[in-house]
Structure formats: structure tokens, C-alpha cells
């Protein structure tokens, strides 16, 4: 087997090679704010749903859009961000993305309405789209191939670190400041990251970049927005059979199909569809998307379980989520050692089965379950995720030559974010619909004008009950029971998705890490296949 390190060695200057670990630290700081933002928001969603002046009085649908506005813009522009990084220079794009993200964070902190928050979250997603793929692309260009699995493992552990400190940070901020502080905290981190980026990180680009695919970008964004909007709308109305909901979902699917067809025929596509002819690459991408589909949907409802049903504060909720993050922090950098012993397929499939089992375990949780059981579930979920994310990230990043690192990173993160967006939309809609159906017949004692509002979410029901006073207190128990049933149904959906992903990895992932193509062999393969 040929050793790819020899031809790759001259590409990395000695000065860059010497400071590669410091560069990795700066990249992880940039990654930290992107992931930190969502993990902080998970703790703050209950506060934001509280009426003014404490929060914004956001409905469950508006909360889903506050999360998905960020995710949709992020996912829709990752293709373009990866190509721009490859073309203009990853350092320039990374710094620009950080600045936009920081400005969006400052504006989000001052939002006066849910609509403003959604808009500024979209601006943050725009900045994040240029940060995330650039971090992995720079990593691939400062580490030799034999060190890349270790570096990617540490990079993935950075995600665990962000998840660990996000809820705690959010809880501390919400205990002492207003809800907008969870966004304002990003600003000083952005300033520090930009200063270190300028001082330490080298620039790199693809010597043969492609043109920007404007048509593909527009089609992908429009298709994703229509699809996710239709799913959220169906859950918000508690009915997926309405003509508007069906028409919107179908329109989204049609536009996304047109996007794929256009990409196949374009001479400068955002996505090279030929990448997906590699079954290993496709299986790894699918595993990432399905994991985040399951995880993001479950994270969304677990905050309402701990705060609304169990009565914990945002800070306590952040502490309760620590085991999920600590497990990722411990195991993500070490997952490559497991891969060395038992192979990619066994490691990834085992992680997915563990994740699916823990999602199913949410069905044993009720209003007075010992809280240590939730902690065990979170820790094992994080362990499972760590053994999925590291090996699949290595497979994806090493499937393409180094010059295409931006494209590979963009694809990986796009499917991760799209999977997460759809997870929140689909599983959030399952939660909303099941809850509405369960509480509907208990709302008869309320005035007709508030019944529809009260049935929207557990927070809405509890808020209405509090306003009406003692005669509506029977609603509290009914709301908790309905929410727990909805949570159990939603968790089983998430578990099924995780196990479906395990089936994909069993069939398509290799037993051992596949031999990585060099830039030359990749070009030869393209010539041989007419690519």
C-alpha cells in the first residue's frame, strides 16, 4: 500500500507544522462559539417562551424557527462557504464569518420580538456557515495525513466541550441577567478568536477552484426552507393533511430534486454528485445526518422535561446536561483508538445502537423518576455520539484530496445541520401534535378564546393556567401527563431513526479504515470514470 505522507509532506511549511497544535486550539475556539450558541439556546428556550418582560412570549413554532432560521441559513450556505474558502482563502473566509456571527449575536441580544430574534438568528447562521467548514479545511491543511485522525478527534472533542460549557454558561447568565445575555456572550469570544486567527493561522486555498454555483445555492435554500416550513406548520396546526402543508412540503421536495438534477448537469456544481458514488462516503454522510436528526429533536424536548415538568432552573438544567457533553469530551479524542482495534463499521454501528437505546430509554422517564437515571442516559448518549462522529468525520475528510478539504467539510457539516434542522422540525412536530391531541379534551374549562393558545405547548398551557388561577390548576397535572406521553412517542421516533442509521453503517461502512486516495489517484479515478 502506498504511503500518502511522502507526496503530501512538502505542502506544509515547517513553520506551520511547528505551531499546528496552537492553530488547532484557535480553530476549536472558533468552533466553540458556533456550537456554544445552540447549546446555550437549548437552556434558554423556556425563558424566551415566557411572556415579556421576562422573555419574548415565543410560541413553540416560533422557538423552532428561532433554532431553524440559524440552521437553515447555515446549512443552505455551507456549499457556497466551502467553495469560497477554497477559492478566496480559508483564513479570510473564517475571519469574515466570525465578524458577521459576532454582529448577529449582538443584534439578537437586543431583539424585541420573536420575529426579530428569528431574523438575527438567521444572520448568525450566515456567519456560522463560513466558520464551520473553514475550521476543518484549515485543520486538513496544517496536519499531515497520519496525524489527521488524532486532530479530528480533538476537534470533535471540542464539540463536546462546547456542549458541556454551553448549558452551564447559559444557566449562569439567565440566573443573573436577561435572556439576551446568552447571545451577547458570543461577542468577546469572537473578538479573541479573530485576534488569534490573524496572529497564528496560515491561509490556504484550492489551486484549482471552481466557479460559484449561484443557481444551486438558491435552489438548495428555497427547497430546504419550503420543506422545513411545511413540517413545522403541520406540527403547529396538529394536522399534516391540510392542503397548504402538503403543498409546501411537496414543493420543497420538488425544488430539492431540481437542485440534485441541476448539480448533476452543472460544470461547476456546489456538490459534486459523483462523490456519492462512493458508498463509504455516502454511508458516513448519512450516519451524521441521521444522528443529528435524532439528537437535535430529543434535545429540544428534554429542556421542557427538566424545566417545565421537573421544575429545575436553567442553571440546574445546564448542570443536568453535563454528562452528555463530558462523555463526548472524554471519548471523542479516543474513538480513533477503538477504530484501530475493531474497525470503522463496528465502532460506528455500536455507537448508533447505544444512542438509539438511550433515546428509547426516555420512555421510562416520568414526573418523579430519580434524576440520576436521566444523567446515566445523557452520559451513554454522549458516549454513543463520540463513537459515531469521530470515525465518520475521518472517513469523510480523508475520502477527498486535501485541496478539496473545504468541499468535504462543507458536505459533512451541511448534512449534519440539515439533519438537525429536520430533526427539530419533524420530532418537534411529533411532540407538538401528540401534546395537542392529548391535552385538547382537558381544555374545556378554559374560555373559548384561549383554548387554541393553551394547547400549543406545555409552556402555553401552564402560562394560561397560572393567569386564570386556582380553578385552572387541574390543568397542570393534565399538561404534565400529556407532555410526558408526547415525549415518549417522540423519543421512540428518534430511537428508530438512530437504529435506521445503524443499519446503513452495517451495510456500507468498511470494517477497517479504507486506504485514502492521494490527489493524483483521485484525478486518475476521475479521468477513468469520465468525471
mmCIF file of N, CA, C and O in Angstrom, residues 58-65 68 228-240 245 297-298 300-302 304 422-441 443 451-461 478-479 481-491 493:
data_model
loop_
_atom_site.group_PDB
_atom_site.id
_atom_site.type_symbol
_atom_site.label_atom_id
_atom_site.label_comp_id
_atom_site.label_asym_id
_atom_site.label_seq_id
_atom_site.Cartn_x
_atom_site.Cartn_y
_atom_site.Cartn_z
ATOM 1 N N UNK A 58 -42.517 33.725 23.031
ATOM 2 C CA UNK A 58 -42.463 32.971 21.770
ATOM 3 C C UNK A 58 -43.269 31.681 21.876
ATOM 4 O O UNK A 58 -43.228 30.992 22.894
ATOM 5 N N UNK A 59 -44.002 31.361 20.817
ATOM 6 C CA UNK A 59 -44.725 30.092 20.756
ATOM 7 C C UNK A 59 -43.740 28.975 20.431
ATOM 8 O O UNK A 59 -42.587 29.223 20.066
ATOM 9 N N UNK A 60 -44.210 27.709 20.529
ATOM 10 C CA UNK A 60 -43.323 26.594 20.201
ATOM 11 C C UNK A 60 -42.875 26.664 18.749
ATOM 12 O O UNK A 60 -41.728 26.376 18.423
ATOM 13 N N UNK A 61 -43.794 27.064 17.854
ATOM 14 C CA UNK A 61 -43.432 27.204 16.447
ATOM 15 C C UNK A 61 -42.359 28.278 16.271
ATOM 16 O O UNK A 61 -41.396 28.096 15.515
ATOM 17 N N UNK A 62 -42.508 29.415 16.969
ATOM 18 C CA UNK A 62 -41.502 30.482 16.869
ATOM 19 C C UNK A 62 -40.163 30.038 17.456
ATOM 20 O O UNK A 62 -39.098 30.407 16.934
ATOM 21 N N UNK A 63 -40.205 29.234 18.527
ATOM 22 C CA UNK A 63 -38.966 28.697 19.085
ATOM 23 C C UNK A 63 -38.265 27.787 18.086
ATOM 24 O O UNK A 63 -37.043 27.835 17.920
ATOM 25 N N UNK A 64 -39.061 26.941 17.417
ATOM 26 C CA UNK A 64 -38.477 26.055 16.408
ATOM 27 C C UNK A 64 -37.846 26.874 15.288
ATOM 28 O O UNK A 64 -36.760 26.554 14.797
ATOM 29 N N UNK A 65 -38.517 27.983 14.914
ATOM 30 C CA UNK A 65 -37.950 28.815 13.850
ATOM 31 C C UNK A 65 -36.742 29.605 14.338
ATOM 32 O O UNK A 65 -35.830 29.894 13.558
ATOM 33 N N UNK A 68 -34.249 26.976 13.844
ATOM 34 C CA UNK A 68 -34.092 26.551 12.453
ATOM 35 C C UNK A 68 -33.725 27.677 11.499
ATOM 36 O O UNK A 68 -33.164 27.428 10.428
ATOM 37 N N UNK A 228 -38.863 22.395 5.454
ATOM 38 C CA UNK A 228 -38.908 22.501 6.908
ATOM 39 C C UNK A 228 -40.084 23.368 7.361
ATOM 40 O O UNK A 228 -40.728 23.073 8.364
ATOM 41 N N UNK A 229 -40.391 24.418 6.599
ATOM 42 C CA UNK A 229 -41.547 25.247 6.957
ATOM 43 C C UNK A 229 -42.826 24.414 6.927
ATOM 44 O O UNK A 229 -43.673 24.522 7.829
ATOM 45 N N UNK A 230 -42.991 23.594 5.902
ATOM 46 C CA UNK A 230 -44.183 22.749 5.819
ATOM 47 C C UNK A 230 -44.291 21.792 6.984
ATOM 48 O O UNK A 230 -45.372 21.593 7.549
ATOM 49 N N UNK A 231 -43.162 21.213 7.394
ATOM 50 C CA UNK A 231 -43.166 20.267 8.518
ATOM 51 C C UNK A 231 -43.506 20.989 9.821
ATOM 52 O O UNK A 231 -44.327 20.521 10.621
ATOM 53 N N UNK A 232 -42.887 22.149 10.052
ATOM 54 C CA UNK A 232 -43.177 22.904 11.277
ATOM 55 C C UNK A 232 -44.634 23.363 11.280
ATOM 56 O O UNK A 232 -45.316 23.308 12.312
ATOM 57 N N UNK A 233 -45.130 23.829 10.131
ATOM 58 C CA UNK A 233 -46.517 24.297 10.033
ATOM 59 C C UNK A 233 -47.487 23.161 10.347
ATOM 60 O O UNK A 233 -48.474 23.350 11.065
ATOM 61 N N UNK A 234 -47.207 21.955 9.833
ATOM 62 C CA UNK A 234 -48.066 20.820 10.112
ATOM 63 C C UNK A 234 -48.113 20.497 11.590
ATOM 64 O O UNK A 234 -49.182 20.214 12.154
ATOM 65 N N UNK A 235 -46.949 20.540 12.259
ATOM 66 C CA UNK A 235 -46.923 20.275 13.695
ATOM 67 C C UNK A 235 -47.611 21.364 14.482
ATOM 68 O O UNK A 235 -48.308 21.094 15.466
ATOM 69 N N UNK A 236 -47.441 22.621 14.049
ATOM 70 C CA UNK A 236 -48.061 23.734 14.753
ATOM 71 C C UNK A 236 -49.589 23.655 14.679
ATOM 72 O O UNK A 236 -50.294 23.988 15.635
ATOM 73 N N UNK A 237 -50.113 23.200 13.537
ATOM 74 C CA UNK A 237 -51.563 23.092 13.354
ATOM 75 C C UNK A 237 -52.108 21.756 13.845
ATOM 76 O O UNK A 237 -53.316 21.572 13.926
ATOM 77 N N UNK A 238 -51.184 20.817 14.131
ATOM 78 C CA UNK A 238 -51.624 19.492 14.552
ATOM 79 C C UNK A 238 -52.273 18.705 13.441
ATOM 80 O O UNK A 238 -53.060 17.780 13.677
ATOM 81 N N UNK A 239 -51.958 19.058 12.187
ATOM 82 C CA UNK A 239 -52.592 18.391 11.046
ATOM 83 C C UNK A 239 -51.659 18.464 9.836
ATOM 84 O O UNK A 239 -51.383 19.546 9.315
ATOM 85 N N UNK A 240 -51.179 17.291 9.414
ATOM 86 C CA UNK A 240 -50.288 17.239 8.247
ATOM 87 C C UNK A 240 -51.044 16.977 6.947
ATOM 88 O O UNK A 240 -50.436 16.822 5.899
ATOM 89 N N UNK A 245 -50.144 22.637 3.936
ATOM 90 C CA UNK A 245 -49.000 21.906 4.497
ATOM 91 C C UNK A 245 -48.440 20.930 3.473
ATOM 92 O O UNK A 245 -47.233 20.898 3.206
ATOM 93 N N UNK A 297 -33.721 16.733 17.853
ATOM 94 C CA UNK A 297 -35.127 16.646 18.236
ATOM 95 C C UNK A 297 -35.299 16.289 19.696
ATOM 96 O O UNK A 297 -36.154 16.856 20.400
ATOM 97 N N UNK A 298 -34.478 15.367 20.187
ATOM 98 C CA UNK A 298 -34.581 14.943 21.584
ATOM 99 C C UNK A 298 -34.089 16.039 22.531
ATOM 100 O O UNK A 298 -34.691 16.288 23.588
ATOM 101 N N UNK A 300 -34.308 19.151 22.069
ATOM 102 C CA UNK A 300 -35.346 20.181 22.083
ATOM 103 C C UNK A 300 -36.384 19.902 23.168
ATOM 104 O O UNK A 300 -36.775 20.779 23.920
ATOM 105 N N UNK A 301 -36.844 18.628 23.281
ATOM 106 C CA UNK A 301 -37.894 18.357 24.275
ATOM 107 C C UNK A 301 -37.344 18.094 25.671
ATOM 108 O O UNK A 301 -38.042 18.256 26.663
ATOM 109 N N UNK A 302 -36.068 17.690 25.785
ATOM 110 C CA UNK A 302 -35.540 17.356 27.111
ATOM 111 C C UNK A 302 -35.466 18.585 28.024
ATOM 112 O O UNK A 302 -35.594 18.470 29.245
ATOM 113 N N UNK A 304 -37.660 21.050 28.072
ATOM 114 C CA UNK A 304 -39.001 21.248 28.626
ATOM 115 C C UNK A 304 -39.306 20.203 29.708
ATOM 116 O O UNK A 304 -40.012 20.495 30.681
ATOM 117 N N UNK A 422 -34.083 19.172 10.300
ATOM 118 C CA UNK A 422 -35.237 18.298 10.063
ATOM 119 C C UNK A 422 -35.622 17.552 11.337
ATOM 120 O O UNK A 422 -36.806 17.269 11.568
ATOM 121 N N UNK A 423 -34.631 17.225 12.175
ATOM 122 C CA UNK A 423 -34.936 16.565 13.444
ATOM 123 C C UNK A 423 -35.789 17.440 14.334
ATOM 124 O O UNK A 423 -36.791 16.994 14.911
ATOM 125 N N UNK A 424 -35.394 18.731 14.439
ATOM 126 C CA UNK A 424 -36.185 19.664 15.246
ATOM 127 C C UNK A 424 -37.568 19.847 14.635
ATOM 128 O O UNK A 424 -38.586 19.870 15.338
ATOM 129 N N UNK A 425 -37.607 19.956 13.298
ATOM 130 C CA UNK A 425 -38.893 20.172 12.630
ATOM 131 C C UNK A 425 -39.803 18.959 12.756
ATOM 132 O O UNK A 425 -40.958 19.065 13.176
ATOM 133 N N UNK A 426 -39.279 17.775 12.390
ATOM 134 C CA UNK A 426 -40.116 16.568 12.388
ATOM 135 C C UNK A 426 -40.446 16.119 13.810
ATOM 136 O O UNK A 426 -41.613 15.936 14.170
ATOM 137 N N UNK A 427 -39.411 15.941 14.638
ATOM 138 C CA UNK A 427 -39.667 15.469 16.003
ATOM 139 C C UNK A 427 -40.351 16.543 16.845
ATOM 140 O O UNK A 427 -41.180 16.229 17.710
ATOM 141 N N UNK A 428 -40.043 17.824 16.569
ATOM 142 C CA UNK A 428 -40.771 18.894 17.244
ATOM 143 C C UNK A 428 -42.239 18.885 16.863
ATOM 144 O O UNK A 428 -43.118 19.134 17.698
ATOM 145 N N UNK A 429 -42.527 18.570 15.599
ATOM 146 C CA UNK A 429 -43.917 18.481 15.146
ATOM 147 C C UNK A 429 -44.625 17.267 15.739
ATOM 148 O O UNK A 429 -45.803 17.337 16.101
ATOM 149 N N UNK A 430 -43.903 16.146 15.846
ATOM 150 C CA UNK A 430 -44.481 14.962 16.512
ATOM 151 C C UNK A 430 -44.825 15.299 17.951
ATOM 152 O O UNK A 430 -45.915 14.982 18.452
ATOM 153 N N UNK A 431 -43.886 15.971 18.639
ATOM 154 C CA UNK A 431 -44.113 16.373 20.029
ATOM 155 C C UNK A 431 -45.325 17.291 20.136
ATOM 156 O O UNK A 431 -46.215 17.091 20.974
ATOM 157 N N UNK A 432 -45.373 18.314 19.264
ATOM 158 C CA UNK A 432 -46.448 19.300 19.308
ATOM 159 C C UNK A 432 -47.803 18.661 19.007
ATOM 160 O O UNK A 432 -48.789 18.902 19.712
ATOM 161 N N UNK A 433 -47.845 17.829 17.960
ATOM 162 C CA UNK A 433 -49.106 17.201 17.571
ATOM 163 C C UNK A 433 -49.603 16.244 18.645
ATOM 164 O O UNK A 433 -50.790 16.240 18.999
ATOM 165 N N UNK A 434 -48.710 15.416 19.174
ATOM 166 C CA UNK A 434 -49.097 14.450 20.207
ATOM 167 C C UNK A 434 -49.550 15.167 21.470
ATOM 168 O O UNK A 434 -50.536 14.765 22.115
ATOM 169 N N UNK A 435 -48.834 16.244 21.832
ATOM 170 C CA UNK A 435 -49.226 17.002 23.021
ATOM 171 C C UNK A 435 -50.601 17.637 22.821
ATOM 172 O O UNK A 435 -51.474 17.563 23.704
ATOM 173 N N UNK A 436 -50.802 18.259 21.670
ATOM 174 C CA UNK A 436 -52.079 18.927 21.401
ATOM 175 C C UNK A 436 -53.239 17.931 21.460
ATOM 176 O O UNK A 436 -54.289 18.205 22.033
ATOM 177 N N UNK A 437 -53.031 16.764 20.850
ATOM 178 C CA UNK A 437 -54.083 15.742 20.860
ATOM 179 C C UNK A 437 -54.372 15.254 22.281
ATOM 180 O O UNK A 437 -55.511 14.933 22.622
ATOM 181 N N UNK A 438 -53.325 15.188 23.117
ATOM 182 C CA UNK A 438 -53.502 14.691 24.480
ATOM 183 C C UNK A 438 -54.165 15.687 25.408
ATOM 184 O O UNK A 438 -54.906 15.303 26.315
ATOM 185 N N UNK A 439 -53.923 16.971 25.199
ATOM 186 C CA UNK A 439 -54.435 17.989 26.125
ATOM 187 C C UNK A 439 -55.766 18.565 25.668
ATOM 188 O O UNK A 439 -56.487 19.208 26.446
ATOM 189 N N UNK A 440 -56.132 18.331 24.409
ATOM 190 C CA UNK A 440 -57.287 19.007 23.804
ATOM 191 C C UNK A 440 -58.571 18.826 24.616
ATOM 192 O O UNK A 440 -59.306 19.784 24.868
ATOM 193 N N UNK A 441 -58.853 17.589 25.027
ATOM 194 C CA UNK A 441 -60.118 17.342 25.728
ATOM 195 C C UNK A 441 -60.082 17.801 27.178
ATOM 196 O O UNK A 441 -61.077 17.696 27.898
ATOM 197 N N UNK A 443 -59.144 20.992 27.904
ATOM 198 C CA UNK A 443 -59.175 22.455 27.852
ATOM 199 C C UNK A 443 -60.587 23.020 27.914
ATOM 200 O O UNK A 443 -60.773 24.235 27.760
ATOM 201 N N UNK A 451 -58.358 28.650 24.336
ATOM 202 C CA UNK A 451 -58.132 27.203 24.231
ATOM 203 C C UNK A 451 -57.073 26.858 23.192
ATOM 204 O O UNK A 451 -56.217 26.009 23.426
ATOM 205 N N UNK A 452 -57.156 27.510 22.040
ATOM 206 C CA UNK A 452 -56.200 27.188 20.976
ATOM 207 C C UNK A 452 -54.779 27.540 21.402
ATOM 208 O O UNK A 452 -53.836 26.773 21.194
ATOM 209 N N UNK A 453 -54.635 28.707 22.024
ATOM 210 C CA UNK A 453 -53.310 29.130 22.512
ATOM 211 C C UNK A 453 -52.792 28.171 23.578
ATOM 212 O O UNK A 453 -51.619 27.772 23.564
ATOM 213 N N UNK A 454 -53.658 27.788 24.495
ATOM 214 C CA UNK A 454 -53.252 26.922 25.609
ATOM 215 C C UNK A 454 -52.818 25.547 25.139
ATOM 216 O O UNK A 454 -52.005 24.888 25.800
ATOM 217 N N UNK A 455 -53.320 25.095 24.010
ATOM 218 C CA UNK A 455 -52.975 23.765 23.521
ATOM 219 C C UNK A 455 -51.714 23.709 22.703
ATOM 220 O O UNK A 455 -51.295 22.632 22.266
ATOM 221 N N UNK A 456 -51.056 24.860 22.488
ATOM 222 C CA UNK A 456 -49.899 24.901 21.592
ATOM 223 C C UNK A 456 -48.684 24.185 22.156
ATOM 224 O O UNK A 456 -47.918 23.563 21.423
ATOM 225 N N UNK A 457 -48.463 24.262 23.473
ATOM 226 C CA UNK A 457 -47.292 23.642 24.094
ATOM 227 C C UNK A 457 -47.531 23.567 25.590
ATOM 228 O O UNK A 457 -48.459 24.197 26.129
ATOM 229 N N UNK A 458 -46.690 22.823 26.294
ATOM 230 C CA UNK A 458 -46.839 22.724 27.747
ATOM 231 C C UNK A 458 -46.631 24.086 28.410
ATOM 232 O O UNK A 458 -47.333 24.433 29.372
ATOM 233 N N UNK A 459 -45.704 24.885 27.896
ATOM 234 C CA UNK A 459 -45.485 26.210 28.464
ATOM 235 C C UNK A 459 -46.713 27.084 28.292
ATOM 236 O O UNK A 459 -47.077 27.853 29.182
ATOM 237 N N UNK A 460 -47.350 26.986 27.117
ATOM 238 C CA UNK A 460 -48.557 27.777 26.885
ATOM 239 C C UNK A 460 -49.673 27.351 27.839
ATOM 240 O O UNK A 460 -50.380 28.188 28.414
ATOM 241 N N UNK A 461 -49.851 26.041 28.029
ATOM 242 C CA UNK A 461 -50.883 25.544 28.938
ATOM 243 C C UNK A 461 -50.632 26.014 30.360
ATOM 244 O O UNK A 461 -51.533 26.508 31.046
ATOM 245 N N UNK A 478 -52.651 17.597 34.053
ATOM 246 C CA UNK A 478 -53.001 17.125 32.706
ATOM 247 C C UNK A 478 -51.922 17.516 31.697
ATOM 248 O O UNK A 478 -51.583 16.735 30.798
ATOM 249 N N UNK A 479 -51.371 18.742 31.856
ATOM 250 C CA UNK A 479 -50.311 19.200 30.947
ATOM 251 C C UNK A 479 -49.067 18.325 31.090
ATOM 252 O O UNK A 479 -48.449 17.914 30.094
ATOM 253 N N UNK A 481 -48.904 15.203 32.196
ATOM 254 C CA UNK A 481 -49.181 13.865 31.667
ATOM 255 C C UNK A 481 -49.149 13.856 30.141
ATOM 256 O O UNK A 481 -48.584 12.945 29.521
ATOM 257 N N UNK A 482 -49.771 14.869 29.533
ATOM 258 C CA UNK A 482 -49.805 14.942 28.069
ATOM 259 C C UNK A 482 -48.409 15.137 27.501
ATOM 260 O O UNK A 482 -48.045 14.543 26.477
ATOM 261 N N UNK A 483 -47.610 15.975 28.181
ATOM 262 C CA UNK A 483 -46.251 16.202 27.687
ATOM 263 C C UNK A 483 -45.408 14.937 27.799
ATOM 264 O O UNK A 483 -44.646 14.605 26.872
ATOM 265 N N UNK A 484 -45.513 14.227 28.925
ATOM 266 C CA UNK A 484 -44.723 13.009 29.096
ATOM 267 C C UNK A 484 -45.072 11.978 28.031
ATOM 268 O O UNK A 484 -44.177 11.326 27.460
ATOM 269 N N UNK A 485 -46.367 11.840 27.721
ATOM 270 C CA UNK A 485 -46.764 10.912 26.660
ATOM 271 C C UNK A 485 -46.178 11.358 25.321
ATOM 272 O O UNK A 485 -45.635 10.531 24.563
ATOM 273 N N UNK A 486 -46.246 12.663 25.037
ATOM 274 C CA UNK A 486 -45.701 13.184 23.779
ATOM 275 C C UNK A 486 -44.186 12.981 23.717
ATOM 276 O O UNK A 486 -43.629 12.632 22.664
ATOM 277 N N UNK A 487 -43.506 13.182 24.850
ATOM 278 C CA UNK A 487 -42.061 12.980 24.900
ATOM 279 C C UNK A 487 -41.696 11.525 24.636
ATOM 280 O O UNK A 487 -40.747 11.233 23.889
ATOM 281 N N UNK A 488 -42.462 10.600 25.204
ATOM 282 C CA UNK A 488 -42.187 9.176 24.996
ATOM 283 C C UNK A 488 -42.360 8.798 23.526
ATOM 284 O O UNK A 488 -41.518 8.084 22.954
ATOM 285 N N UNK A 489 -43.424 9.282 22.899
ATOM 286 C CA UNK A 489 -43.663 8.988 21.475
ATOM 287 C C UNK A 489 -42.529 9.563 20.629
ATOM 288 O O UNK A 489 -41.989 8.892 19.742
ATOM 289 N N UNK A 490 -42.145 10.800 20.920
ATOM 290 C CA UNK A 490 -41.087 11.462 20.144
ATOM 291 C C UNK A 490 -39.744 10.754 20.316
ATOM 292 O O UNK A 490 -38.982 10.591 19.356
ATOM 293 N N UNK A 491 -39.451 10.317 21.538
ATOM 294 C CA UNK A 491 -38.190 9.611 21.805
ATOM 295 C C UNK A 491 -38.116 8.312 21.015
ATOM 296 O O UNK A 491 -37.047 7.941 20.501
ATOM 297 N N UNK A 493 -39.526 7.729 18.141
ATOM 298 C CA UNK A 493 -39.222 8.122 16.754
ATOM 299 C C UNK A 493 -37.715 8.367 16.604
ATOM 300 O O UNK A 493 -37.098 7.908 15.637
#
